[in-house]
Short mmCIF file of N, CA and C in Angstrom, two decimals:
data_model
loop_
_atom_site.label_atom_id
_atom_site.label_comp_id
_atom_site.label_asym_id
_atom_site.label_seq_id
_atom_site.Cartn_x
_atom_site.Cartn_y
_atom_site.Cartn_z
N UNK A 232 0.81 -1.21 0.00
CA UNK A 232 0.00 0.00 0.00
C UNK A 232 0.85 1.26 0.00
N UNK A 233 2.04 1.03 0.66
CA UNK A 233 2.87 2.48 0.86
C UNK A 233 2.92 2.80 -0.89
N UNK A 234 3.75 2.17 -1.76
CA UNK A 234 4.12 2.14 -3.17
C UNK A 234 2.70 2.66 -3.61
N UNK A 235 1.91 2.36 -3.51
CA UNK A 235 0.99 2.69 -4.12
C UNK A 235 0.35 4.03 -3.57
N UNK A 236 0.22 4.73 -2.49
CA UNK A 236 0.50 5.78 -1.74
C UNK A 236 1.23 7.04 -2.74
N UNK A 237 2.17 6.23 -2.75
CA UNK A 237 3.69 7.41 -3.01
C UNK A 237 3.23 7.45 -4.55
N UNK A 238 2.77 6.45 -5.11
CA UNK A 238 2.54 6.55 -6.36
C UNK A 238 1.65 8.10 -6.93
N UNK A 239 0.68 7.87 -5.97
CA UNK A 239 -0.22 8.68 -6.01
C UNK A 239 -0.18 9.75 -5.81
N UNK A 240 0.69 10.13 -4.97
CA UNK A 240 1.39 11.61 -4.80
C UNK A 240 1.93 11.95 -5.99
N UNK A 241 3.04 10.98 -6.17
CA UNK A 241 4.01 11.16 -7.36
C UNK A 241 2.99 11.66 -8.67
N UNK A 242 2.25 11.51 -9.14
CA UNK A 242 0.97 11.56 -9.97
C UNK A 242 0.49 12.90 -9.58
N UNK A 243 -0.29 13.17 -8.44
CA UNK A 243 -0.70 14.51 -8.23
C UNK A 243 0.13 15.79 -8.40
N UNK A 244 1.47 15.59 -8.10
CA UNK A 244 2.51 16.47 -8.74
C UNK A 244 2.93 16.61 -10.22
N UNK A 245 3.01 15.54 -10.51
CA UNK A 245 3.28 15.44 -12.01
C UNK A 245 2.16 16.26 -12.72
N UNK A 246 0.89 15.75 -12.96
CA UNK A 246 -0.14 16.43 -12.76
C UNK A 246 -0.40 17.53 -12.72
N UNK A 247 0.42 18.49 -11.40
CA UNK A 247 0.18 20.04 -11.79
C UNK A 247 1.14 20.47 -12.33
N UNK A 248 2.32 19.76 -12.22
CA UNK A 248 3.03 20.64 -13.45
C UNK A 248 2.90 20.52 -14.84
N UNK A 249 2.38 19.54 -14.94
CA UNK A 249 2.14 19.54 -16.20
C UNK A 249 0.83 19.97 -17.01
N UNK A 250 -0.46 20.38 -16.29
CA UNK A 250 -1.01 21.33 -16.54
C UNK A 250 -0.28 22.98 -16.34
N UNK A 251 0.61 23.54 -15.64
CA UNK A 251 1.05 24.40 -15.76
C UNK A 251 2.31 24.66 -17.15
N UNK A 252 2.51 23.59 -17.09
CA UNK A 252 3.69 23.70 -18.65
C UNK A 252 2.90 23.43 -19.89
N UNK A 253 1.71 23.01 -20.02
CA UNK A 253 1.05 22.83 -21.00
C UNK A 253 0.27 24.76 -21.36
N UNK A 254 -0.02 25.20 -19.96
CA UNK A 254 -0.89 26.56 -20.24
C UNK A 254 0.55 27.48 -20.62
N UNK A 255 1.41 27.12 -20.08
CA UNK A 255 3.08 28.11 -20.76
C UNK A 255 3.00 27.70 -22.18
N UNK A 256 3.02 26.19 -22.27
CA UNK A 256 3.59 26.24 -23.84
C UNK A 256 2.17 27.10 -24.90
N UNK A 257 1.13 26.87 -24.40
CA UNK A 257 0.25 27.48 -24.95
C UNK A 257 0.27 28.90 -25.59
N UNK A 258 1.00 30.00 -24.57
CA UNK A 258 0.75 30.86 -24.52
C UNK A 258 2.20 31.58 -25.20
N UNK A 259 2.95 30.91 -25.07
CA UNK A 259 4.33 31.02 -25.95
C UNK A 259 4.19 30.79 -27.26
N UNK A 260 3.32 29.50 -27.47
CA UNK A 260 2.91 29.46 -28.95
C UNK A 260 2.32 30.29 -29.47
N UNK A 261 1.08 31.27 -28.80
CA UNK A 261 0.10 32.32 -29.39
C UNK A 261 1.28 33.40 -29.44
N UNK A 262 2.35 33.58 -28.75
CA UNK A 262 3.03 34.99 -28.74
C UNK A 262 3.86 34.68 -30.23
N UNK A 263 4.50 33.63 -30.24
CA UNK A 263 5.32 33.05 -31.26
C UNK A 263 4.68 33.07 -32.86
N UNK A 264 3.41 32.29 -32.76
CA UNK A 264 2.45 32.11 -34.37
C UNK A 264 1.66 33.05 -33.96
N UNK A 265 1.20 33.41 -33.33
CA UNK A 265 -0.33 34.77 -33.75
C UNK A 265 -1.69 33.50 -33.67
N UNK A 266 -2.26 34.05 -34.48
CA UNK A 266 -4.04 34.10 -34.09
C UNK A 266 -4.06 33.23 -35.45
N UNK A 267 -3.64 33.89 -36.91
CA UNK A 267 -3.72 33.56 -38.29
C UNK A 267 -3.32 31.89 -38.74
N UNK A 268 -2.50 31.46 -37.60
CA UNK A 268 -2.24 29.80 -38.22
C UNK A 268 -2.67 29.10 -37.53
N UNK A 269 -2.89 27.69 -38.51
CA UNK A 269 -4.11 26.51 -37.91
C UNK A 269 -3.41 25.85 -36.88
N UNK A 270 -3.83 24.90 -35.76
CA UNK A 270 -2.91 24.28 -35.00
C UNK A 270 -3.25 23.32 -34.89
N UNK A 271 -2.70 22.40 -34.53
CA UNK A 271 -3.41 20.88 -34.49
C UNK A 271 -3.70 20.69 -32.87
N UNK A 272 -4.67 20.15 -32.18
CA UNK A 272 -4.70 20.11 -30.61
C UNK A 272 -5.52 19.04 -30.69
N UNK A 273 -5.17 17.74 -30.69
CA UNK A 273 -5.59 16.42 -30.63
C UNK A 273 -5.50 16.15 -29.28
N UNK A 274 -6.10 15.34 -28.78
CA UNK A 274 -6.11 14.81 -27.17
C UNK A 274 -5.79 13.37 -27.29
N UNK A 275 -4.68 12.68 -26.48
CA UNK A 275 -4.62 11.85 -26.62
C UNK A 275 -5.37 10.96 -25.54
N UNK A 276 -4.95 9.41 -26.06
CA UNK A 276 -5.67 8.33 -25.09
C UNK A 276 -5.23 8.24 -23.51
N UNK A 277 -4.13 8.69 -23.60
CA UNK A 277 -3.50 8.62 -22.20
C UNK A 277 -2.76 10.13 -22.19
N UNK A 278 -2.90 10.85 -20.73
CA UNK A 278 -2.21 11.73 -20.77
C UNK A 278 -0.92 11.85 -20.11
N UNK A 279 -0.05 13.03 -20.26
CA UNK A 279 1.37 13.24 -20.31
C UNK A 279 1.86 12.93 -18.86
N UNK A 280 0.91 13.22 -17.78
CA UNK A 280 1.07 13.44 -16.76
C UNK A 280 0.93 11.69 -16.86
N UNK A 281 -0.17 10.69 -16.81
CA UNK A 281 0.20 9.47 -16.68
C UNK A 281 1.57 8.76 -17.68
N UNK A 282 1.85 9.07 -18.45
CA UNK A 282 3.13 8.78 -19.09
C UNK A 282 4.43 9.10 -18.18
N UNK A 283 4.66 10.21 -17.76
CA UNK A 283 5.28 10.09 -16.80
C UNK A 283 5.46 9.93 -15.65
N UNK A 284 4.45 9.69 -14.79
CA UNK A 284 4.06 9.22 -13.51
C UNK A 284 4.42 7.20 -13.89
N UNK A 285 4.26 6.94 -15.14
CA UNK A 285 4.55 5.44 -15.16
C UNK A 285 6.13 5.47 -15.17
N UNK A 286 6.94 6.01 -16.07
CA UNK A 286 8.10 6.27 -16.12
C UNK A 286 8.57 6.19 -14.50
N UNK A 287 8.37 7.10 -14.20
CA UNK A 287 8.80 7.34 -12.65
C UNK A 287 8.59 5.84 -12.25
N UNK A 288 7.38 5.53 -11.86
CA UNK A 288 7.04 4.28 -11.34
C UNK A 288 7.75 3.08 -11.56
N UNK A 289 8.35 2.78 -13.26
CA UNK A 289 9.15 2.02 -13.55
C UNK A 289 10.52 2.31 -13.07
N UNK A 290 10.92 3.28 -12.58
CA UNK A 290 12.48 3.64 -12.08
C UNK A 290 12.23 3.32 -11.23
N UNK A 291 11.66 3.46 -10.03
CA UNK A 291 11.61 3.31 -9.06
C UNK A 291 11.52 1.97 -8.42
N UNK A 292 10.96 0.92 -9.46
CA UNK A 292 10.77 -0.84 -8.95
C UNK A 292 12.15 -1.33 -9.41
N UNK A 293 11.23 -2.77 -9.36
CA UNK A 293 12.71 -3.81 -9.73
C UNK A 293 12.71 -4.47 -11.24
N UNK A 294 11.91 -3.78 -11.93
CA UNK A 294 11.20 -4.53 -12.98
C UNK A 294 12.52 -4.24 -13.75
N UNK A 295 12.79 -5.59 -14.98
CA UNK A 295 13.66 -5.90 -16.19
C UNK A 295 13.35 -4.71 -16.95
N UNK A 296 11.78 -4.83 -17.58
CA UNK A 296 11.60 -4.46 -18.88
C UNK A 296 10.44 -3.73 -18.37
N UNK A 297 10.38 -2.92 -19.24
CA UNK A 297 8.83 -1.52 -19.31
C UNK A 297 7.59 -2.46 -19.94
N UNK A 298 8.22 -3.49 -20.75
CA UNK A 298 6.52 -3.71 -21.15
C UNK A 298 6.31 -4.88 -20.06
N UNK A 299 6.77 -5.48 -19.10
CA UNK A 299 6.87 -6.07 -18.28
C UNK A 299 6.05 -5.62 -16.97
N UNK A 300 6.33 -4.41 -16.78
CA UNK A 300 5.81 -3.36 -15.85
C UNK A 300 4.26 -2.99 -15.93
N UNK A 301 4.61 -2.96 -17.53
CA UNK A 301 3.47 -1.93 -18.08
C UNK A 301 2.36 -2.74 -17.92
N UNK A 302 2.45 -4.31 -18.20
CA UNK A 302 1.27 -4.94 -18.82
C UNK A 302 1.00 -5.68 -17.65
N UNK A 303 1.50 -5.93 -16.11
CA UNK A 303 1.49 -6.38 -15.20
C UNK A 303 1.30 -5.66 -14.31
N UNK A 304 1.89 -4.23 -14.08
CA UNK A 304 1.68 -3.02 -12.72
C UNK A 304 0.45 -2.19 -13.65
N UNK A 305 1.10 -1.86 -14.57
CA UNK A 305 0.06 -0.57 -14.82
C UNK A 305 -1.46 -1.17 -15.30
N UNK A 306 -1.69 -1.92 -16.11
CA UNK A 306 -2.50 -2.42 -17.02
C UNK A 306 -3.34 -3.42 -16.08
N UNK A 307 -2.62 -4.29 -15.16
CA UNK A 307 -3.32 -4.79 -13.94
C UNK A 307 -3.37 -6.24 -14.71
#
């Protein structure tokens, strides 16, 4: 339960920074291109903040391999 605890923290941080670096890059991009060009803003299936909250998670165990991790810790 602790690991899974810490996990969860680890996640809630990740989380706000990465809504805060997403509203920067945003706003760097509007200063950079203007208003006039198209942008692409697709959402993906999984977000950035869980991509790296797994990363982390995989450093942190004993696991060989990521898809090892992935398809056994994360995936359940």
């Amino acid at each position: 339960m602790i690991l899974k605890d810490q996990i969860k923290n680890i996640f809630v941080q990740v989380d706000d920074f990465c809504k805060e670096f997403d509203s920067q890059i945003k706003q760097m991009k509007l200063q950079a291109l203007g208003d006039y060009k198209k942008r692409r803003n697709r959402k993906s299936v999984i977000s950035d903040s869980e991509i790296i909250t797994s990363m982390i998670g995989f450093n942190l165990g004993a696991h060989k391999t990521f898809k090892h991790y992935y398809k056994h810790i994360v995936c359940g």
